[in-house]
Coordinates of C-alpha atoms and ligand atoms in Angstrom, one line a residue:
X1467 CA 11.6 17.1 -6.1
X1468 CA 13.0 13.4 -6.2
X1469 CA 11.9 11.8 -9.3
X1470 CA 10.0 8.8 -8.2
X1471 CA 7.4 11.9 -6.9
X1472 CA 7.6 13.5 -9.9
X1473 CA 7.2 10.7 -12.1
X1474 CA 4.1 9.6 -9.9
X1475 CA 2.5 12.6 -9.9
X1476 CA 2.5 13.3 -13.5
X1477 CA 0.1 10.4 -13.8
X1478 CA -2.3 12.5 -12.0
X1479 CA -1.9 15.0 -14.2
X1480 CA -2.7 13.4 -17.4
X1481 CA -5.5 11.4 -16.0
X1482 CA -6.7 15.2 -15.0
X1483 CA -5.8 16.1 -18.9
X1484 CA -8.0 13.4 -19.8
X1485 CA -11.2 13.8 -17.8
X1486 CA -11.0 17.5 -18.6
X1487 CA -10.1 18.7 -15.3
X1488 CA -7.7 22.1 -15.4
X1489 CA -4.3 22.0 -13.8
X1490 CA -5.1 25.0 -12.1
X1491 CA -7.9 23.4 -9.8
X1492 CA -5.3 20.7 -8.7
X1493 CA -2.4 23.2 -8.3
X1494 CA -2.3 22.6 -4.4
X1495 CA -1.5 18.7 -4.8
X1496 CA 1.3 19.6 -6.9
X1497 CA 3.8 19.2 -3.5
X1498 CA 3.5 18.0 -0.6
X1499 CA 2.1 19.9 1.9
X1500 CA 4.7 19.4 4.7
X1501 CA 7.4 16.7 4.9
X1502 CA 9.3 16.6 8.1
X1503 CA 12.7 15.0 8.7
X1504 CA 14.4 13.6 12.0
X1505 CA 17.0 11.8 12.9
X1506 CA 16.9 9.7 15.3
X1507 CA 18.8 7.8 18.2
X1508 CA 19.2 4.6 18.6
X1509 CA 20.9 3.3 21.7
X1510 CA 21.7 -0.9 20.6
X1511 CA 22.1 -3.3 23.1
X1512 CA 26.4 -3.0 23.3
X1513 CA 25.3 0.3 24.4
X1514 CA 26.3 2.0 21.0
X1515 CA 24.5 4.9 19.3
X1516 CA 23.8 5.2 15.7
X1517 CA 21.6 8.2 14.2
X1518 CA 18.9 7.2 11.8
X1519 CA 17.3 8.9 9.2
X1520 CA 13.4 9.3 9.2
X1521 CA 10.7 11.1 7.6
X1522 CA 7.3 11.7 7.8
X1523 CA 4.9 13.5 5.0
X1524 CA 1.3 14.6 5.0
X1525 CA 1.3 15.1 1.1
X1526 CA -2.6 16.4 0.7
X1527 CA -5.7 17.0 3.6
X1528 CA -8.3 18.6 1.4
X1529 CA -10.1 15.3 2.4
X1530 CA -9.2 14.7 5.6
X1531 CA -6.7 14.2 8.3
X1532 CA -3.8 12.1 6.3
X1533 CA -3.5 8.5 6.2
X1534 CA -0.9 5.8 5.6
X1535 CA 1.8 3.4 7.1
X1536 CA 5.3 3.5 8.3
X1537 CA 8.0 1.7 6.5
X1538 CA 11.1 0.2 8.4
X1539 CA 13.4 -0.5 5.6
X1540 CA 17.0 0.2 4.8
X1541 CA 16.1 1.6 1.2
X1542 CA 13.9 4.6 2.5
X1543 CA 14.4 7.7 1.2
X1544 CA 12.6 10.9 1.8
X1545 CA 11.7 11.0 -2.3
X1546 CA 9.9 7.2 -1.5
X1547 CA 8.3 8.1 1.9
X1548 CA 6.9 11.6 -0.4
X1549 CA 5.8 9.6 -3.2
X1550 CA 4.0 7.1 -1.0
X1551 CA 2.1 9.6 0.5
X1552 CA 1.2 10.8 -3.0
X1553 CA -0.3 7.7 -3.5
X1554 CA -2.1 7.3 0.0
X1555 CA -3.9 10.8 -1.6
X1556 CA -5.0 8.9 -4.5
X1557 CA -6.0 5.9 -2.9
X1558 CA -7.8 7.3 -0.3
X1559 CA -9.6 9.7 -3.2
X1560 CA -10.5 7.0 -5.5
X1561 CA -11.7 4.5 -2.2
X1562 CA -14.1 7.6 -1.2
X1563 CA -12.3 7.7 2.4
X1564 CA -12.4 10.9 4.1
X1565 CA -8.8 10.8 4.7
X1566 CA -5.8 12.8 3.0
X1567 CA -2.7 11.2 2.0
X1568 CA 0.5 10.6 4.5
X1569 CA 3.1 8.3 5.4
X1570 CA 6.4 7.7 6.8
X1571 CA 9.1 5.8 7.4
X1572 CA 12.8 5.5 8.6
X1573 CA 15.9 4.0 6.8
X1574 CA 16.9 1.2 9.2
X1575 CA 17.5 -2.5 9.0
X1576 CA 14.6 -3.3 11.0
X1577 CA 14.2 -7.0 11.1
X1578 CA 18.1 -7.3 11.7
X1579 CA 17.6 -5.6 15.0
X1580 CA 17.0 -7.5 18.7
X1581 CA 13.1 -7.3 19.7
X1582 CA 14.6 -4.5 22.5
X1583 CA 16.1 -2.5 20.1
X1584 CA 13.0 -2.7 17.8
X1585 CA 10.7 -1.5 20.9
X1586 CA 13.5 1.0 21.5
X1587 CA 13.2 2.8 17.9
X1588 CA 10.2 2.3 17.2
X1589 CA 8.9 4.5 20.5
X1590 CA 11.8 6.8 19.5
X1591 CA 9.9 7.1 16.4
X1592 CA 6.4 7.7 17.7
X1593 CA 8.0 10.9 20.6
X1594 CA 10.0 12.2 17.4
X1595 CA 6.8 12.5 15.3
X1596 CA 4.2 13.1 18.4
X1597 CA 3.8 16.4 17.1
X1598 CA 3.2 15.6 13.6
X1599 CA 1.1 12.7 14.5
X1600 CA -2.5 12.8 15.8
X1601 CA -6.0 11.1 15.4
X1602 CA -7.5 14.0 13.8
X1603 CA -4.3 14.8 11.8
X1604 CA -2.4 12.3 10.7
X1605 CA -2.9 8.3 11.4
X1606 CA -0.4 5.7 10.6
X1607 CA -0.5 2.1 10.0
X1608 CA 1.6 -0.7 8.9
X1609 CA 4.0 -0.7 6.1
X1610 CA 6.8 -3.2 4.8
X1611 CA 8.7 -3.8 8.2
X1612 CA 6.0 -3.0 10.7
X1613 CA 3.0 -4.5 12.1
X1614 CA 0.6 -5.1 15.2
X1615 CA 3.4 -4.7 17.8
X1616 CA 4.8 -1.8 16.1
X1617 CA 1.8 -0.2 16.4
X1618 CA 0.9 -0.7 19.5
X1619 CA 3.9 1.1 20.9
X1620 CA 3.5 3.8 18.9
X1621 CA -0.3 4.3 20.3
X1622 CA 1.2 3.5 23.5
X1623 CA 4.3 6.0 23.0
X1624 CA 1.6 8.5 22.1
X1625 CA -0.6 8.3 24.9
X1626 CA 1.9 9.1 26.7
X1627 CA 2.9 12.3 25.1
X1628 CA -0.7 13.5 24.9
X1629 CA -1.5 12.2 28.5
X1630 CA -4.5 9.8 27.4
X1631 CA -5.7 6.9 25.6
X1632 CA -5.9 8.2 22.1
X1633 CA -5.5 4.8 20.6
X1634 CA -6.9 5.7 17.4
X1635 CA -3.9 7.6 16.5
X1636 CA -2.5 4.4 14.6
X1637 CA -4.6 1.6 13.0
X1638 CA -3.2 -1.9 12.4
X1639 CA -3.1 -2.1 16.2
X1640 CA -3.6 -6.0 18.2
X1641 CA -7.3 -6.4 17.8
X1642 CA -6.9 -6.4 21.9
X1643 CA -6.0 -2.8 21.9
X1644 CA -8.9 -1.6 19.5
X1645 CA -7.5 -2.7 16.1
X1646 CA -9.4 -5.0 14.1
X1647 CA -8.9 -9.1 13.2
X1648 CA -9.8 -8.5 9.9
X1649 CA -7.0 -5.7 9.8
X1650 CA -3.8 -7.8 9.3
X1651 CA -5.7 -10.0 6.3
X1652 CA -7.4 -6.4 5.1
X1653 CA -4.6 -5.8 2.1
X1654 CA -4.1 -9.2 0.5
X1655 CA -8.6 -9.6 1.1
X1656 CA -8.8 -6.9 -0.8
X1657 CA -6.1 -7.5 -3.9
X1658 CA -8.5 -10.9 -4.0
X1659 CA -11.5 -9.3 -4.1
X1660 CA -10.5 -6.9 -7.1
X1661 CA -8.8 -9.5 -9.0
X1662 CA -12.1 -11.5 -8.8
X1663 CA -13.9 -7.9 -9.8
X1664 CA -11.7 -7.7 -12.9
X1665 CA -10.7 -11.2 -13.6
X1666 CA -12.5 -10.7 -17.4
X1667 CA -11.4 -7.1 -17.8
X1668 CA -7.9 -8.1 -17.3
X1669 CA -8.2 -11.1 -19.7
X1670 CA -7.9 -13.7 -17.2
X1671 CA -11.1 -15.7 -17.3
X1672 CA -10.4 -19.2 -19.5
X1673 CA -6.8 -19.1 -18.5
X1674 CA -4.9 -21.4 -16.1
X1675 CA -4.5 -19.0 -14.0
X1676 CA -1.4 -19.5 -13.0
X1677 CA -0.4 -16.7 -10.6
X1678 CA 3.7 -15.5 -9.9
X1679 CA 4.1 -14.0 -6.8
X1680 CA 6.9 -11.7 -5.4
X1681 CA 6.9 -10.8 -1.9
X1682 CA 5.8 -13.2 0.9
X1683 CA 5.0 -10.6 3.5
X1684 CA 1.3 -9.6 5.1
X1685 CA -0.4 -8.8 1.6
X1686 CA 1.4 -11.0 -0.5
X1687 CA 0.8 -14.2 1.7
X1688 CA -3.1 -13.8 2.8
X1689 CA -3.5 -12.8 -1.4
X1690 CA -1.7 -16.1 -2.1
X1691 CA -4.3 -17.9 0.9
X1692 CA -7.0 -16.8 -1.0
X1693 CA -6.5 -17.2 -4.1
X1694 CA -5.1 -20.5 -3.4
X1695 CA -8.6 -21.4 -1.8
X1696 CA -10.5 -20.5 -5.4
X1697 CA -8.6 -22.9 -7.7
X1698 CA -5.5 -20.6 -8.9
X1699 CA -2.0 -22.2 -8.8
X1700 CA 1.1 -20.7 -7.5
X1701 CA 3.8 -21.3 -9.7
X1702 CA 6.7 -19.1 -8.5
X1703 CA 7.2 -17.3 -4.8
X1704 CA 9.7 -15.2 -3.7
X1705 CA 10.8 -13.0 -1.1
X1706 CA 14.0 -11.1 -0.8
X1707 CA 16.2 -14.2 -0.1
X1708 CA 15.1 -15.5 -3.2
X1709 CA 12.3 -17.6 -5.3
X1710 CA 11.3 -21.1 -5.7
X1711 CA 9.2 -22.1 -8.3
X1712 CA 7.2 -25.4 -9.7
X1713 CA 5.2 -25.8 -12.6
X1714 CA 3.0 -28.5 -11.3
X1715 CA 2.2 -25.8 -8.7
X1716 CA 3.7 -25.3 -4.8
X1717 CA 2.2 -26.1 -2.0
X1718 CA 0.8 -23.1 0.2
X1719 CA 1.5 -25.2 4.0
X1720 CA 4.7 -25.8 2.9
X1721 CA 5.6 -22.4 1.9
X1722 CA 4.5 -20.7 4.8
X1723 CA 5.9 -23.4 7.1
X1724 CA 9.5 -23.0 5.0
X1725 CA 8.7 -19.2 5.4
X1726 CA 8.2 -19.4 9.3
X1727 CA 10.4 -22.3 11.0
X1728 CA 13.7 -21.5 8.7
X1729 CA 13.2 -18.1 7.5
X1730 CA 12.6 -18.2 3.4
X1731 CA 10.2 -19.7 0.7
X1732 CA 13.2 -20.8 -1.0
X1733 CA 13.8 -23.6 2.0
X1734 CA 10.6 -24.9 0.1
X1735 CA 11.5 -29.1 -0.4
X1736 CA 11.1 -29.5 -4.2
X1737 CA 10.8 -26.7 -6.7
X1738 CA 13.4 -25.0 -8.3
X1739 CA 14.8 -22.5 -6.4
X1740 CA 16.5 -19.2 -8.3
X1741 CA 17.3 -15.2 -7.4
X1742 CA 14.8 -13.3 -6.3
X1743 CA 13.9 -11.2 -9.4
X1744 CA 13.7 -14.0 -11.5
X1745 CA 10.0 -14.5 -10.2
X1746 CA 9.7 -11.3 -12.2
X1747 CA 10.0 -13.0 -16.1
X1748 CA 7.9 -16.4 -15.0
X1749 CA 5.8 -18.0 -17.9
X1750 CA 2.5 -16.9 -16.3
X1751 CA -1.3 -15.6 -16.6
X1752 CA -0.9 -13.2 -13.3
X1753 CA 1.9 -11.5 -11.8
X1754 CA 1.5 -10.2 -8.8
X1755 CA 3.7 -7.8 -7.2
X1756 CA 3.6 -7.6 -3.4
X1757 CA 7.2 -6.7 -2.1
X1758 CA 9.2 -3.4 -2.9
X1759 CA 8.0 -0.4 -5.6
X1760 CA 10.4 0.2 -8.9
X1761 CA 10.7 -3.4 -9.9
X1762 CA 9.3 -3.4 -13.2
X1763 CA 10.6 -0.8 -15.6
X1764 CA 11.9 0.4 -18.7
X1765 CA 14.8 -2.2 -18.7
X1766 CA 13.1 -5.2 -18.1
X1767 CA 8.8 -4.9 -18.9
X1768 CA 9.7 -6.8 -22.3
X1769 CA 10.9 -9.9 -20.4
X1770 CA 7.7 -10.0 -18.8
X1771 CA 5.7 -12.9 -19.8
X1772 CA 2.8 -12.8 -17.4
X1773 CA -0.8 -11.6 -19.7
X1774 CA -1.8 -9.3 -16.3
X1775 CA -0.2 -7.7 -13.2
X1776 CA -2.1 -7.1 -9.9
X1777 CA -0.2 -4.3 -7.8
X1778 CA -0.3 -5.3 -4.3
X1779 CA 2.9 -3.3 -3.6
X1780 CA 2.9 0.0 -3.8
X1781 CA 4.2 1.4 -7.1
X1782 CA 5.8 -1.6 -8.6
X1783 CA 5.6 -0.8 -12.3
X1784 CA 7.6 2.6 -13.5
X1785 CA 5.5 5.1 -15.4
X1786 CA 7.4 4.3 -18.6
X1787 CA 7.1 0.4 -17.7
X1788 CA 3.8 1.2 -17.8
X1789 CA 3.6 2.1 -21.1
X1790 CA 5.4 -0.6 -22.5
X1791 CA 3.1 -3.1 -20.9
X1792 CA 0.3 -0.9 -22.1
X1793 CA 1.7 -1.5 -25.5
X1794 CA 2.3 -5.2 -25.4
X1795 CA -1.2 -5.7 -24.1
X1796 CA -0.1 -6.7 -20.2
X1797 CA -3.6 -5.2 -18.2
X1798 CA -3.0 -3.5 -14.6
X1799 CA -5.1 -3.7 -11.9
X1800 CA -3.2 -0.6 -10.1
X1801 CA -2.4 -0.7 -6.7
X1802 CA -4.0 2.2 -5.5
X1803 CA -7.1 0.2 -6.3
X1804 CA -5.5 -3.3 -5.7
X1805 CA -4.0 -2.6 -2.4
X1806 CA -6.9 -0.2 -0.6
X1807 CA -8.2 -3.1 1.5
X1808 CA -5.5 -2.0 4.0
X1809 CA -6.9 1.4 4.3
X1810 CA -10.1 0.7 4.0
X1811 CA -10.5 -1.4 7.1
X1812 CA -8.1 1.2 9.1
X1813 CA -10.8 3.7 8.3
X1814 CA -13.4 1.4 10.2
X1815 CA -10.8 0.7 12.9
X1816 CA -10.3 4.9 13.3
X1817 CA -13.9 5.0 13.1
X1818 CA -14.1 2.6 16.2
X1819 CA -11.6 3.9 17.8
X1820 CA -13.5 7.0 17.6
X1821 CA -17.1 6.3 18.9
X1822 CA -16.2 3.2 20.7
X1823 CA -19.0 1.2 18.8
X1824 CA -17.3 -2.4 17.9
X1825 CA -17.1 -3.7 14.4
X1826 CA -18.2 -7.2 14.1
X1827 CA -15.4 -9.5 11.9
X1828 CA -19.1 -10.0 9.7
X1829 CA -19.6 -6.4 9.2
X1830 CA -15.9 -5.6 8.4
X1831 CA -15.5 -8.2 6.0
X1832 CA -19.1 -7.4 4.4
X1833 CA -18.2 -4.0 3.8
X1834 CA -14.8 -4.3 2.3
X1835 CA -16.1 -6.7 -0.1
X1836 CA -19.3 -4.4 -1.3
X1837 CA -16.9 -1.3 -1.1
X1838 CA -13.5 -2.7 -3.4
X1839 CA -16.1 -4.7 -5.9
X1840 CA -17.9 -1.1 -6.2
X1841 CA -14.6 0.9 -7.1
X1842 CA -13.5 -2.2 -9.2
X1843 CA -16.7 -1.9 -11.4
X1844 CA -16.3 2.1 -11.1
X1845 CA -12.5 1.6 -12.4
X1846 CA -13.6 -0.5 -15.7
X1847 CA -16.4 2.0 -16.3
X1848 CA -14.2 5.0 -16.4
X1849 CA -11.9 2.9 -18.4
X1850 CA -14.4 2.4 -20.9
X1851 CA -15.6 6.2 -20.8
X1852 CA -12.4 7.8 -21.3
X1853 CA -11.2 5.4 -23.2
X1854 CA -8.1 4.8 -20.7
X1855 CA -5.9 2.2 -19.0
X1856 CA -7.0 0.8 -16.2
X1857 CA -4.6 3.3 -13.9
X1858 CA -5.3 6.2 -15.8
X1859 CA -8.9 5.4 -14.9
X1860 CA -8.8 4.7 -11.1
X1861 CA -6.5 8.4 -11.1
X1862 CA -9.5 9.8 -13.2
X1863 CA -11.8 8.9 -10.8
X1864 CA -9.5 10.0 -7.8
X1865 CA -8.8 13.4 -10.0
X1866 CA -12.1 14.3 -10.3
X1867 CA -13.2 13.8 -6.2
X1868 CA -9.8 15.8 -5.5
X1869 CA -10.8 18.9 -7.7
X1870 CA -14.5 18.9 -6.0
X1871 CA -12.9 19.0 -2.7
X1872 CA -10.3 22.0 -3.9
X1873 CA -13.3 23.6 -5.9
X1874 CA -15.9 23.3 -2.7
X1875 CA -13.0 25.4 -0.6
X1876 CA -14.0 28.3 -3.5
X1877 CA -10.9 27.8 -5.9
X1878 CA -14.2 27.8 -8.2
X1879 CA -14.5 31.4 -6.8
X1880 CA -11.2 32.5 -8.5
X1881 CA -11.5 30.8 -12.0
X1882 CA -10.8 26.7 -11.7
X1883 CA -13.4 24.8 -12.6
X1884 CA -15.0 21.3 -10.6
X1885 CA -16.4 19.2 -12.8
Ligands
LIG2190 P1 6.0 -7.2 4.6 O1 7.2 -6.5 5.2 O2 5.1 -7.9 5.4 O3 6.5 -8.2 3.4 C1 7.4 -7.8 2.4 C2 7.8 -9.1 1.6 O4 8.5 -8.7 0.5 C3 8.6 -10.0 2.4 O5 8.3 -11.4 2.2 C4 10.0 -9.8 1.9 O6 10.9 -10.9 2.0 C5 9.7 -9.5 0.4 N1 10.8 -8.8 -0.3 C6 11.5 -7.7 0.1 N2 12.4 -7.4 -0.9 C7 12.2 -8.3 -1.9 C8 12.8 -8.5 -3.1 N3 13.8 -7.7 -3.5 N4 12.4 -9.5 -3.9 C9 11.4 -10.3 -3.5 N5 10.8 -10.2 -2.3 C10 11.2 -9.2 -1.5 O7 5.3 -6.0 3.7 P2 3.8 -5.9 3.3 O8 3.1 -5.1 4.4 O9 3.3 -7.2 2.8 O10 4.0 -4.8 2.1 C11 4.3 -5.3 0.8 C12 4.0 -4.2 -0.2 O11 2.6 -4.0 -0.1 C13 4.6 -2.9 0.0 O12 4.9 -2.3 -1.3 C14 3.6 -2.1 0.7 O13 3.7 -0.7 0.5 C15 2.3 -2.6 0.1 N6 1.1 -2.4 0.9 C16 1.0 -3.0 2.1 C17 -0.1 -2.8 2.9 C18 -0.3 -3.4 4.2 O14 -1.4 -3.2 4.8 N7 0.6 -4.1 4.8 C19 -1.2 -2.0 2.4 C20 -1.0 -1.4 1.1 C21 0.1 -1.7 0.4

């Protein structure tokens, strides 16, 4: 087992330990339940062939058919793609979804490819997963590198295979072919919505709040939108070309403008600009993480100077990070709470997909809101009640709806307890 899936799932582990919940009821999440590995062709546009490496993994379906996006991105690795479906299981768990945890991904320079080559691999994809795929199996959605398009060839791709419309094998799709508007804003919505949940539990009311961000991609951006709106100041952006920051505070239009017509944030006029991870140690109340996991960890949590972090990426603080920050006071709103937006509305869009009874943008948003402020306030309880972190409490909570749904298929019968 790699050991960025091993050092994730011991988290679930302890937070079992803690909530008194036997490792014999969880054994079956222990591994993941299947992982399969292709490689796959793809023809570029001099009429070359490479072979690229891709993976898909259904970690755990004791809840329901597995959930959780596809990631285009030249540092995937079968260990990452494993332990993000470990924490799709979690997330979905602790979000009361009925959905297991999956995801998948291929180890490609994505956005360096032509859009022809894109539509080419990413419908190589789809056939070279169509069996492991499936809306009552295992639905993907949108991860770092994909989007919209993506999935709309891959539902298309599908179809095709299966000889039907079964557009509710993906969610994230073009709110034209039965995704949702609300969809593509659902992630960084729903990182706003639990930071306004928490704001006093993680010691942010009466500060400037002066907010860090890293990553200026779907959840980092809309996050930045909204919190923008509500009087919080962006001090420092960055995305993988670099960072730019101001302590007067940037300006949102022009980021996103720098961001779309020439390509970076740090094309920003005015500001300082500096390497990426520097964004990382800025003099802050709220970091917020929104681009690649394993950036905060053992090496560097002491230079971190922000007083709270809010995971919008997935898994952006190491376990042992962790407990430094723990140590030095820095509060976590985790991502497997802080990100679910995402998932959340894709479980409206399967459900519409499925009955073929629309959503109104009202409803969606109304929903999302009462569902993430519910688990926020469920979050601090358990924190309080077992006396935990705020991780430790959102995999309590996730622990505990996990060993019912193990228990309830009778490993009560045989001697591990539900609780
Ligand atoms: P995206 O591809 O839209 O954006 C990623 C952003 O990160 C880009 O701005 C990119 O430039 C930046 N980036 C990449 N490497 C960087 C680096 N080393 N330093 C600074 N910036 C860097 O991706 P996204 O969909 O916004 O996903 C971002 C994170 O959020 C991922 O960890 C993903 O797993 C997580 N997430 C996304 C969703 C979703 O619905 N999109 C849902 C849940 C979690």
């Amino acid at each position: 087992m790699g050991e960025l899936l091993s050092s994730a799932r011991v988290r679930l582990f302890e937070a079992a330990k803690a909530a008194g919940i036997s490792e014999k009821t969880l054994k079956p999440l222990s591994y993941p339940k299947e992982t399969i590995a292709v490689s796959l062709p793809l023809r570029r546009d001099d009429g070359s062939l490479e072979l690229i490496k891709a993976w898909r993994c259904r970690y755990d379906d004791h809840l329901g058919p597995t959930k959780g996006g596809i990631r285009f991105h030249p540092s995937v690795s079968a260990d990452e793609v494993q332990s993000l479906a470990f924490w799709m299981t979690v997330k979905c768990a602790l979000i009361d979804l009925p959905f297991g945890g999956g995801k998948g991904g291929a180890q490609i320079d994505f956005r360096g490819l032509s859009p022809q080559e894109r539509e080419r691999f990413t419908r190589e994809f789809a056939a070279g997963f169509a069996h492991v795929i499936g809306p009552d199996r295992d639905i993907p959605a949108p991860d770092v590198g994909t989007g919209p398009t993506e999935m709309a060839w891959i539902a298309d791709t599908y179809g095709k295979h299966r000889t039907g419309h079964t557009r509710h094998v993906v969610t994230g799709k073009p709110p034209v072919l039965g995704g949702l508007a609300g969809r593509a804003n659902a992630t960084g919505d729903g990182a706003f919505i639990v930071l306004k949940a928490m704001e006093e539990a993680l010691g942010l009311a009466g500060t400037k709040r002066r907010i860090a961000l890293q990553g200026f991609g779907s959840g980092g951006r809309r996050f930045a939108r909204r919190a923008v709106e509500d009087g919080w100041t962006l001090v420092a952006v960055a995305d993988s070309s670099g960072s730019v920051r101001s302590e007067k505070g940037l300006d949102l239009d022009a980021l996103e403008k720098a961001k779309d017509q020439k390509g970076s944030v740090t094309e920003l006029d005015g500001g300082e600009t500096d390497e990426s991870g520097a964004v990382l140690f800025t003099d802050c109340d709220l970091l917020v993480p929104a681009a690649l996991g394993g950036q905060i960890t053992a090496g560097n949590a002491e230079r971190i100077k922000a007083g709270a972090v809010l995971e919008i990426a997935n898994g952006p603080v190491s376990a042992d990070a962790d407990d430094i920050l723990r140590e030095r006071g820095i509060r976590i709103a985790p991502d497997v709470l802080a990100n679910a937006g995402g998932v959340f509305v894709s479980w409206l869009e399967w459900v519409q997909g499925r009955t073929q009874i629309p959503f109104s943008d009202h409803d969606v948003d109304n929903r999302l809101k009462k569902r993430l402020e519910d688990r926020s306030k469920a979050v601090i309880e358990a924190a309080q009640e077992f006396d935990v972190d705020f991780r430790t409490a959102a995999y309590v909570l996730a622990a505990q709806r996990l060993a019912k749904a193990v228990s309830a298929q009778g490993a009560h019968l045989y001697g591990a307890q539900e609780r």
